[in-house]
PDB file of C-alpha atoms in Angstrom:
ATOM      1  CA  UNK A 894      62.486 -73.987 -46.661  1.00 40.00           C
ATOM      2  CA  UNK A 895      65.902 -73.584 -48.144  1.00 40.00           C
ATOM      3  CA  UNK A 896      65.666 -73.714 -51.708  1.00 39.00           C
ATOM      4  CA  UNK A 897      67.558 -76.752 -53.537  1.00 41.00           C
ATOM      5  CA  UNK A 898      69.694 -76.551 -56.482  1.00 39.00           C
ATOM      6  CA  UNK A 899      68.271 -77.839 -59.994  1.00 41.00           C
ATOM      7  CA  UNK A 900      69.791 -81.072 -59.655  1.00 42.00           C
ATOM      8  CA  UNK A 901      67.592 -81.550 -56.203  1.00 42.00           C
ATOM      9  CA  UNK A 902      64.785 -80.361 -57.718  1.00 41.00           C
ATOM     10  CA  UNK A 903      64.541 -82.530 -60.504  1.00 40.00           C
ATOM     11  CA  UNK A 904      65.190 -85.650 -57.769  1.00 40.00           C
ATOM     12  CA  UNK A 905      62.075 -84.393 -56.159  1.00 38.00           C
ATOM     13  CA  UNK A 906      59.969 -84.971 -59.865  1.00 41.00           C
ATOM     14  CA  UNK A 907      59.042 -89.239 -59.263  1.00 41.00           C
ATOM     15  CA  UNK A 908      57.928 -90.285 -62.121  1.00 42.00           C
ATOM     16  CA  UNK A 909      54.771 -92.132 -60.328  1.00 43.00           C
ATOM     17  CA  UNK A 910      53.464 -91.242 -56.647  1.00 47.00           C
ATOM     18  CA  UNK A 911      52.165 -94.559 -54.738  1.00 43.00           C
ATOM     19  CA  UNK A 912      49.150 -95.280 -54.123  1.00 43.00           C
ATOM     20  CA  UNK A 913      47.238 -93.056 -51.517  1.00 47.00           C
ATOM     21  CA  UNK A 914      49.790 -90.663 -51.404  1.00 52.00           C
ATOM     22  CA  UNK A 915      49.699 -87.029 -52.501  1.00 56.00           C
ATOM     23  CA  UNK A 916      51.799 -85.579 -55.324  1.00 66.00           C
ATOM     24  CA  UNK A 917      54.852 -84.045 -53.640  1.00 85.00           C
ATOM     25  CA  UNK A 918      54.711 -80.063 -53.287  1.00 85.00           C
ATOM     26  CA  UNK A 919      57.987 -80.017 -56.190  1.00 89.00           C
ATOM     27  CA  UNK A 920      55.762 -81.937 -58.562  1.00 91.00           C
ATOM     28  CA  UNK A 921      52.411 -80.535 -58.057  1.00 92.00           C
ATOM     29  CA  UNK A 922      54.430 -76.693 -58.620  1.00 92.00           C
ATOM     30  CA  UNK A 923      55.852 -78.251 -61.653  1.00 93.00           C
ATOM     31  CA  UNK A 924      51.961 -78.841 -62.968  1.00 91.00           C
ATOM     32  CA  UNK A 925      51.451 -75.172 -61.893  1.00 89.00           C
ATOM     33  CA  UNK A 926      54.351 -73.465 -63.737  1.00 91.00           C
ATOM     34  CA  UNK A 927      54.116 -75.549 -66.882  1.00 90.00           C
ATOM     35  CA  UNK A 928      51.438 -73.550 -69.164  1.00 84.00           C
ATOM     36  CA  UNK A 929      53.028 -70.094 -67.629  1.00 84.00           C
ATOM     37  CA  UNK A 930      56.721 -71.425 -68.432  1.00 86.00           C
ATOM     38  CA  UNK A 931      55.965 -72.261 -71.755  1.00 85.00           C
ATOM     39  CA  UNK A 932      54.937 -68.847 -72.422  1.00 80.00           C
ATOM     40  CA  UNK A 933      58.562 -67.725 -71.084  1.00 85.00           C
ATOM     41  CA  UNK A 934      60.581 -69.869 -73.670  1.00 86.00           C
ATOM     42  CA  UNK A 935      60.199 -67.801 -76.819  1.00 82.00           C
ATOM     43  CA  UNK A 936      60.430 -64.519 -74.997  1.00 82.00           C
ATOM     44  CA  UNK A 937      63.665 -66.052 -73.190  1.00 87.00           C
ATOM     45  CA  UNK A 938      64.946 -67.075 -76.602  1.00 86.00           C
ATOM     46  CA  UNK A 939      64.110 -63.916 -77.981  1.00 82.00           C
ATOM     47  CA  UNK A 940      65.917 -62.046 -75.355  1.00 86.00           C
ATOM     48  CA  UNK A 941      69.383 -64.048 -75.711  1.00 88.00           C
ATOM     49  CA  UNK A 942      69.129 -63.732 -79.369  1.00 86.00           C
ATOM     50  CA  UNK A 943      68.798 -59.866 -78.874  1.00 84.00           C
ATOM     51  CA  UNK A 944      71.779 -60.175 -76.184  1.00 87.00           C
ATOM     52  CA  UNK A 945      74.430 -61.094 -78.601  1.00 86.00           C
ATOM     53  CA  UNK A 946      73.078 -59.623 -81.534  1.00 83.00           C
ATOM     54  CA  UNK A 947      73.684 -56.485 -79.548  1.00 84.00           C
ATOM     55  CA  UNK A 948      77.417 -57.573 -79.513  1.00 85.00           C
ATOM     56  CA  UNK A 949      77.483 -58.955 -75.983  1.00 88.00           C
ATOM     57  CA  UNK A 950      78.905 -62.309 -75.104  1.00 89.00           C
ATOM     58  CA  UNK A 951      76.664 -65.028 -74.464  1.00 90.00           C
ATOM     59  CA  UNK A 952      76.698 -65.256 -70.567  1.00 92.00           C
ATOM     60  CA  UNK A 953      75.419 -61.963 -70.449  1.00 91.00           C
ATOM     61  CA  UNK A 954      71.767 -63.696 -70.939  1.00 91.00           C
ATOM     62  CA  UNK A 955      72.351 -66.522 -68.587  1.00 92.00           C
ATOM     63  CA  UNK A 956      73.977 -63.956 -65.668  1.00 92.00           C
ATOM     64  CA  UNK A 957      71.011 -61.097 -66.174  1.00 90.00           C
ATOM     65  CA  UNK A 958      68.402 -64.137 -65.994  1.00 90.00           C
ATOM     66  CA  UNK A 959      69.708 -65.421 -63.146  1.00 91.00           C
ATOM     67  CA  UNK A 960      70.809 -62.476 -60.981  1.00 90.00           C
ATOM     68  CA  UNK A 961      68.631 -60.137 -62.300  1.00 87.00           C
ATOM     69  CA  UNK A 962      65.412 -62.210 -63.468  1.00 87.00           C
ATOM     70  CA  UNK A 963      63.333 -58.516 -64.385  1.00 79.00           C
ATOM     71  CA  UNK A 964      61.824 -59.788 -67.205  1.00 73.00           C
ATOM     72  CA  UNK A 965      61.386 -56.307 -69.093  1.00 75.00           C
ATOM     73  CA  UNK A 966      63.375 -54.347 -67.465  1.00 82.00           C
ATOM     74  CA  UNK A 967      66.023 -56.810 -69.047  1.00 84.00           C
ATOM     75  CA  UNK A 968      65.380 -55.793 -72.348  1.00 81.00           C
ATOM     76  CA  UNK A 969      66.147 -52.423 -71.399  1.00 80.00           C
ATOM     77  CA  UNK A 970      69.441 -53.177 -69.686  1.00 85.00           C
ATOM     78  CA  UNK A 971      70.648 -54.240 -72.647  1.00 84.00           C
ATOM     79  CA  UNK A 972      70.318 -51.153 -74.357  1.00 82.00           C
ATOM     80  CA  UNK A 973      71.934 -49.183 -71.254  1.00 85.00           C
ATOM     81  CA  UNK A 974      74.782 -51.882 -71.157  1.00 86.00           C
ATOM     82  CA  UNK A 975      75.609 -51.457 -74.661  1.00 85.00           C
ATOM     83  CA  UNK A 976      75.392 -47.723 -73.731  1.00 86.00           C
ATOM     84  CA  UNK A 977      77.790 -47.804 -71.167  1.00 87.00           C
ATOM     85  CA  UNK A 978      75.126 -45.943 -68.717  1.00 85.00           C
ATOM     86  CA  UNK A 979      76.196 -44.747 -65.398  1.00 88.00           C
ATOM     87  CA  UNK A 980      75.133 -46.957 -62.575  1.00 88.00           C
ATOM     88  CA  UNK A 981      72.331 -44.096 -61.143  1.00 88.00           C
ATOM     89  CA  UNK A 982      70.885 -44.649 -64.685  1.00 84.00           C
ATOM     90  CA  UNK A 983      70.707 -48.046 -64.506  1.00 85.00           C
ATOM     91  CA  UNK A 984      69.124 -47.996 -60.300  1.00 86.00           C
ATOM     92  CA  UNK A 985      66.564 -45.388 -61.180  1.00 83.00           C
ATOM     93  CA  UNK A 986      65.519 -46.854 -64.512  1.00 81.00           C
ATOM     94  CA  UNK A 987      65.194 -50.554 -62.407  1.00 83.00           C
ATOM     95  CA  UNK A 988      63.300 -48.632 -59.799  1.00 83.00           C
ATOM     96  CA  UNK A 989      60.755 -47.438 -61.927  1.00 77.00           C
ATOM     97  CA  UNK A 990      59.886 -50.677 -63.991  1.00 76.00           C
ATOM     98  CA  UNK A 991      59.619 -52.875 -61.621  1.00 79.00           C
ATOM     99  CA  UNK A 992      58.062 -50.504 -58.729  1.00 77.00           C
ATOM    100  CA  UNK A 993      54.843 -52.706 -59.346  1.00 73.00           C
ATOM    101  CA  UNK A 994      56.449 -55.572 -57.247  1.00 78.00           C
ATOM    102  CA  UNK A 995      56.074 -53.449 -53.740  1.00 77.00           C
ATOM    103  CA  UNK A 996      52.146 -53.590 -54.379  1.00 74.00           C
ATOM    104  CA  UNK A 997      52.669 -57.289 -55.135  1.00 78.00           C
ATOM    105  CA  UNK A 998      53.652 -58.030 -51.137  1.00 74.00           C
ATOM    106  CA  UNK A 999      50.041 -56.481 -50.350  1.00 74.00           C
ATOM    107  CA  UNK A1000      48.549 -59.994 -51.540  1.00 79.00           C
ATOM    108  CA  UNK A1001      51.355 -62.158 -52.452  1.00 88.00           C
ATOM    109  CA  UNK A1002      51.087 -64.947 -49.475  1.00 89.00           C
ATOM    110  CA  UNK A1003      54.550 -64.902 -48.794  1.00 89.00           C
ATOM    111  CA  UNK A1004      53.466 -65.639 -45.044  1.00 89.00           C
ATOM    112  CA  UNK A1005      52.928 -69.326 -46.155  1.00 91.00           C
ATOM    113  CA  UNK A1006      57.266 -69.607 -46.629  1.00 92.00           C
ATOM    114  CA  UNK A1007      59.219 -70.525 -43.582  1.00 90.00           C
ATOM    115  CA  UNK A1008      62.569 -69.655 -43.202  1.00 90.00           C
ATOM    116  CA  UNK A1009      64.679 -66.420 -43.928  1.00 91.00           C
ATOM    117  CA  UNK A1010      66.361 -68.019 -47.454  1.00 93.00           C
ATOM    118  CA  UNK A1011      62.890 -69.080 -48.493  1.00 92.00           C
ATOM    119  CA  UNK A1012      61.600 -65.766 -47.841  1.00 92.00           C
ATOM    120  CA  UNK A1013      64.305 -63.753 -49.243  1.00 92.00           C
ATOM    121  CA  UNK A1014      64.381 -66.045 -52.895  1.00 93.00           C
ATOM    122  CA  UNK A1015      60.575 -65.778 -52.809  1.00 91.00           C
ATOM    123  CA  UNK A1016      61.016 -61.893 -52.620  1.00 90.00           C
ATOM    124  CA  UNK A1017      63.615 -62.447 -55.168  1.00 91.00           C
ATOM    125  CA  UNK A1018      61.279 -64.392 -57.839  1.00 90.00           C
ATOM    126  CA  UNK A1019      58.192 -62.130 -57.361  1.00 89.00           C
ATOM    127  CA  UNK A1020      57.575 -61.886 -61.054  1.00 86.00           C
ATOM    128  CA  UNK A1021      54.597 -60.883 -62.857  1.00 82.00           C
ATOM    129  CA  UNK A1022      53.634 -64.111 -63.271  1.00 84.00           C
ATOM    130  CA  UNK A1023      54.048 -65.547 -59.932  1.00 89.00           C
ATOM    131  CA  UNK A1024      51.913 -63.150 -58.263  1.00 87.00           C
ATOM    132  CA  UNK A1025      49.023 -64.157 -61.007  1.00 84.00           C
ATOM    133  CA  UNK A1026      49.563 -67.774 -59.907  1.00 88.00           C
ATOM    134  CA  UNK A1027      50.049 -67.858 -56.137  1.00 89.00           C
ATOM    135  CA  UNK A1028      47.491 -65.193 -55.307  1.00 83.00           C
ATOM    136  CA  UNK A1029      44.481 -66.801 -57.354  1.00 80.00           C
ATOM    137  CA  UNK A1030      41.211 -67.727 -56.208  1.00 79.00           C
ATOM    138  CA  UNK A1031      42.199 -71.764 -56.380  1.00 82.00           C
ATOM    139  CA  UNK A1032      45.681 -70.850 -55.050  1.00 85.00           C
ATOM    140  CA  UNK A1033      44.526 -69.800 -51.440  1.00 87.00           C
ATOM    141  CA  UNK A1034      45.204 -73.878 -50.610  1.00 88.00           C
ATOM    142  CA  UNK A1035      48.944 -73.666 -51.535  1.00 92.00           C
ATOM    143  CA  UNK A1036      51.682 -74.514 -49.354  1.00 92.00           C
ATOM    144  CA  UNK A1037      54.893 -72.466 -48.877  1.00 92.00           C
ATOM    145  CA  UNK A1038      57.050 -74.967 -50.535  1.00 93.00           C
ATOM    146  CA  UNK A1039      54.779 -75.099 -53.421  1.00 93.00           C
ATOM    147  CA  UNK A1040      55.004 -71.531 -53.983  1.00 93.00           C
ATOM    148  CA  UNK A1041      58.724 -71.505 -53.350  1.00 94.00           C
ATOM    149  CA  UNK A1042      58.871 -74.220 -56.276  1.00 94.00           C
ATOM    150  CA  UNK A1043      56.626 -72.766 -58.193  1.00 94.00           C
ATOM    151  CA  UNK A1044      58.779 -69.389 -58.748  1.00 94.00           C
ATOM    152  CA  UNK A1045      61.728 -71.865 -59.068  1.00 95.00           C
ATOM    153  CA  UNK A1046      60.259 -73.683 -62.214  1.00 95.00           C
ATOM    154  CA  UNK A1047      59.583 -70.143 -63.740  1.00 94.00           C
ATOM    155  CA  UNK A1048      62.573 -68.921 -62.800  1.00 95.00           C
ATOM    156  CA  UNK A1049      64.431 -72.283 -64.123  1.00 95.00           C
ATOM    157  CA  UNK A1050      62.494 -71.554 -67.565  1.00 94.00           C
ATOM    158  CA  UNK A1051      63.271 -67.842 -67.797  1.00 93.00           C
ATOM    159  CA  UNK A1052      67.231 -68.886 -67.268  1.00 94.00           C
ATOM    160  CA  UNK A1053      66.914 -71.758 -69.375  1.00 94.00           C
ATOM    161  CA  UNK A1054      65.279 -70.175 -72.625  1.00 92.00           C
ATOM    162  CA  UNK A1055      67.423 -67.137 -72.172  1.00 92.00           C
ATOM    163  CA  UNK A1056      70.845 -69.036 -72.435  1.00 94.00           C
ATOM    164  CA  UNK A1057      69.611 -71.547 -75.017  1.00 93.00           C
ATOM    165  CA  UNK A1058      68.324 -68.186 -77.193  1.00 90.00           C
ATOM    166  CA  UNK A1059      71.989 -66.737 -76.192  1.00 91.00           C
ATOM    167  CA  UNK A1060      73.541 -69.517 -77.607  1.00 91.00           C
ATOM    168  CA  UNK A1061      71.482 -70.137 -81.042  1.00 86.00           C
ATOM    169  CA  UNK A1062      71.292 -66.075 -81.603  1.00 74.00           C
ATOM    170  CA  UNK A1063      73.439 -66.548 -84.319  1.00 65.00           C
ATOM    171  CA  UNK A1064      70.437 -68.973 -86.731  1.00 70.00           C
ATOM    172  CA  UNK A1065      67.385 -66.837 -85.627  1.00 62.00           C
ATOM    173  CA  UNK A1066      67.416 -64.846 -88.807  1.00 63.00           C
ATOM    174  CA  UNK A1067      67.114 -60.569 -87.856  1.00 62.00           C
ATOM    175  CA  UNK A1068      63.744 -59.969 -89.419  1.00 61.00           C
ATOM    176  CA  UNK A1069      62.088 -62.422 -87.448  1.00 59.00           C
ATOM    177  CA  UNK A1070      59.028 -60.634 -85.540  1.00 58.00           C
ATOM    178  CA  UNK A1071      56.449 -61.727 -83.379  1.00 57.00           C
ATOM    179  CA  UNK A1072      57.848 -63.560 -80.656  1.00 51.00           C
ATOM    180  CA  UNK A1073      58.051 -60.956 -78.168  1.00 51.00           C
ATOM    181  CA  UNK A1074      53.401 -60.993 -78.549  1.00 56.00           C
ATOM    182  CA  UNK A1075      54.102 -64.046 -76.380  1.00 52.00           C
ATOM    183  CA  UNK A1076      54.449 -62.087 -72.968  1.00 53.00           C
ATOM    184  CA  UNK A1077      51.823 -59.956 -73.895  1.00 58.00           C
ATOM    185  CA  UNK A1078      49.893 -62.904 -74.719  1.00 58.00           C
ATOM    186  CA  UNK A1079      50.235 -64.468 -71.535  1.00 54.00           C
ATOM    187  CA  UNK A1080      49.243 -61.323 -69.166  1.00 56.00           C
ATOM    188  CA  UNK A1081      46.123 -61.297 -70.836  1.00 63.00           C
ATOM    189  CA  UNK A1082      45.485 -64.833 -70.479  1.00 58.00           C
ATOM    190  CA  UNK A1083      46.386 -64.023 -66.234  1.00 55.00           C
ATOM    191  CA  UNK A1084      44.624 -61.419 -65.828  1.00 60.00           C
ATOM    192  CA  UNK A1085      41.659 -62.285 -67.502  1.00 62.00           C
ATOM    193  CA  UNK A1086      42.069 -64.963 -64.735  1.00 58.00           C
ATOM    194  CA  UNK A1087      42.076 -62.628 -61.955  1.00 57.00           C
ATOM    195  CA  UNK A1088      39.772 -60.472 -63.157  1.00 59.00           C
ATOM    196  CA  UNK A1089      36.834 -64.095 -63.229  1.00 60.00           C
ATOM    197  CA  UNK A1090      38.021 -64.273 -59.192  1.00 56.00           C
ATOM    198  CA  UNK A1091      37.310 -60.941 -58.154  1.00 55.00           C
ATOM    199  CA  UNK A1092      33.730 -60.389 -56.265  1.00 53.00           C
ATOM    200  CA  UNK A1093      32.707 -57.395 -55.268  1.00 52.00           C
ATOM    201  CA  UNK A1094      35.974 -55.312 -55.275  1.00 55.00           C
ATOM    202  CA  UNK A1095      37.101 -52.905 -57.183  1.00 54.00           C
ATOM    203  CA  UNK A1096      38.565 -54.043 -60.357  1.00 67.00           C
ATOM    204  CA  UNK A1097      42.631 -52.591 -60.519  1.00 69.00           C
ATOM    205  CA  UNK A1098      42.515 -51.689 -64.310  1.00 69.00           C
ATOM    206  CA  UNK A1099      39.299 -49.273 -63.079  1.00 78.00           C
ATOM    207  CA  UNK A1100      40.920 -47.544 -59.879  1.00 77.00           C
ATOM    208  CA  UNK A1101      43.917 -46.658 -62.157  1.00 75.00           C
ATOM    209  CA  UNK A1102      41.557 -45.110 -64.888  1.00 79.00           C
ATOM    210  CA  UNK A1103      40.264 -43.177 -62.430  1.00 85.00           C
ATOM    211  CA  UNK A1104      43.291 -42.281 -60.914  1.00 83.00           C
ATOM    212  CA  UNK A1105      44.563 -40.905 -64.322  1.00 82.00           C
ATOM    213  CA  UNK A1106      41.324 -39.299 -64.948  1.00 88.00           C
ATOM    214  CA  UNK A1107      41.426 -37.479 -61.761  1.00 87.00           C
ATOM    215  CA  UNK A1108      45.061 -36.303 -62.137  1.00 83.00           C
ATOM    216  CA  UNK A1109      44.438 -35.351 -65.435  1.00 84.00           C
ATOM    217  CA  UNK A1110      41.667 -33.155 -64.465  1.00 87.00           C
ATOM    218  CA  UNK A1111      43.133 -31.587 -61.332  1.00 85.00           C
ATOM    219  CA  UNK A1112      46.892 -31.604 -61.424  1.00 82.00           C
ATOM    220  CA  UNK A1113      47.492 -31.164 -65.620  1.00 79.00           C
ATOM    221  CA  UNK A1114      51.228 -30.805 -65.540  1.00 76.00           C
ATOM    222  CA  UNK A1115      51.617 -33.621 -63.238  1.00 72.00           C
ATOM    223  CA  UNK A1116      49.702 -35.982 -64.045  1.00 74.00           C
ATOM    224  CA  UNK A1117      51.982 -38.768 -64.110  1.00 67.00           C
ATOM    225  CA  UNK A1118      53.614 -38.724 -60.368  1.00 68.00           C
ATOM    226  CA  UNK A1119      49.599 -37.578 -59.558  1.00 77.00           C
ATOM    227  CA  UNK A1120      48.201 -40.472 -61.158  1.00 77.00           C
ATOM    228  CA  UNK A1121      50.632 -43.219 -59.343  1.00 71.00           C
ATOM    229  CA  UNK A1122      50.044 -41.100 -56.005  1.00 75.00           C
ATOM    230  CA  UNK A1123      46.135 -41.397 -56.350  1.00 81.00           C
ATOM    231  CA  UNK A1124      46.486 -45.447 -57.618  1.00 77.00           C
ATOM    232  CA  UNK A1125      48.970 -46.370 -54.216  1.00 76.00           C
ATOM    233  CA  UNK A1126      46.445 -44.876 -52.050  1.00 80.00           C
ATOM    234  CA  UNK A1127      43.612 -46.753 -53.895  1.00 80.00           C
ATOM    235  CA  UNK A1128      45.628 -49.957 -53.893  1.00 74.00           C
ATOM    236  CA  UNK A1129      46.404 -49.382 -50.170  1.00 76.00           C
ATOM    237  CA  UNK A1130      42.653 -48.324 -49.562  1.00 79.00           C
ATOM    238  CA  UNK A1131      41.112 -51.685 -51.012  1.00 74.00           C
ATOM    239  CA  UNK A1132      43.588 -53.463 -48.956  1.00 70.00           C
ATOM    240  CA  UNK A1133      42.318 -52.343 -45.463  1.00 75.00           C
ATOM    241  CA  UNK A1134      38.811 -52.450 -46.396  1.00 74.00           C
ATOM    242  CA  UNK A1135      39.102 -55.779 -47.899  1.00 67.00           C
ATOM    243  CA  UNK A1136      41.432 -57.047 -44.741  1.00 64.00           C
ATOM    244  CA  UNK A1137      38.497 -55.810 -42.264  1.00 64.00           C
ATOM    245  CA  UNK A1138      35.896 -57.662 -44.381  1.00 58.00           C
ATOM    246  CA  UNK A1139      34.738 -60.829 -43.006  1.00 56.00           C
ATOM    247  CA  UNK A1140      35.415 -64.117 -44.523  1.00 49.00           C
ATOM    248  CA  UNK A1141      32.798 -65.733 -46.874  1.00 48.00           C
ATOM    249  CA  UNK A1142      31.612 -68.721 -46.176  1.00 43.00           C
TER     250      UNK A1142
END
């Protein structure tokens, strides 16, 4: 579906469904992203704070939120910004934070979205926290529109929180500490989610102990491109098997 602007979506929130009909897909992704969005707003105000206490105008926040939307790897562009880093600095360090995402599309039902623009944005606003959400146990029900607007809420809050902590930088006082826990706070809270769903397979946080374990025995000196080498084919491993298994009942 093609995705709407803001002002659409927030048409599509009624403040009262009638009777025997079902919550529209906009509203029932609004539910959805509202605990995971809230976790977004201090670590979005946090970030624009950081943005133009780093000298940087304002709009920097809003324009890396929207265009860029890489959550950590946003943090460090600041630093390579304000560094004036050559642009194969700034690819290869975005390559290796956010390689995660190309394991995401292994179980990330973008199949669900029609369209070419509603798959591309949906690529787009694969975050972290998406992926927890749409590829849950209770999630398997989901529509493609209520995914789409699902990453658009989170998206919408990440943007949101960022410009609004771009704009009051200036009267969050320097020594405040603390709010960045929030993000950390809210992957354990996820995955501690996704861990309750899993049956039977093979929990991710143990296949990449082992992988590191294994690399660390066997390949010393390179352990680290080892280890990631070992996890892929692991990841990619539980994939088929779990693909060819049949469906429960």
């Amino acid at each position: 579906m093609p995705i709407r602007s803001a002002a659409a979506a927030a048409s599509l929130l009624p403040a009262a469904d009638p009777v025997g009909r079902p919550p529209s897909d906009a509203r029932t992704a609004f539910r959805d992203s509202l605990s995971v969005g809230m976790g977004f707003v201090p670590l979005g105000l946090a970030f624009g704070a950081l943005v133009v206490q780093s000298g940087l105008d304002w709009w920097w926040a809003s324009l890396s939120a929207a265009v860029a939307f890489g959550g950590s790897f946003e943090f460090l562009l600041i630093g390579l910004v304000v560094a004036v880093a050559p642009l194969t600095s700034v690819a290869v360090a975005a390559f290796l934070v956010n390689v995660r995402h190309v394991f995401y599309a292994l179980s990330f039902p973008l199949h669900r979205v029609a369209g070419r623009l509603g798959k591309a944005y949906g690529t787009f606003a694969l975050c972290d926290e998406a992926y927890a959400l749409a590829s849950a146990e209770q999630a398997r029900s989901w529509t493609g529109p209520r995914i789409l607007w699902t990453q658009f809420f989170l998206h919408a809050y990440w943007a949101g929180s960022a410009t609004a902590g771009a704009l009051l930088g200036s009267l969050i006082p320097e020594g405040v500490t603390g709010l960045d826990f929030a993000l950390t706070a809210l992957f354990t809270v996820l995955a501690l989610d996704a861990l309750r769903d899993l049956r039977g397979d093979l929990p991710t946080p143990l296949l990449a102990l082992l992988s590191a374990l294994a690399a660390r025995v066997v390949f010393p000196g390179q352990m680290l491109l080892v280890a990631f080498a070992l996890f892929t084919a692991g990841l990619l491993a539980r994939h088929s098997m779990t693909a060819r298994r049949p469906s429960r009942a």
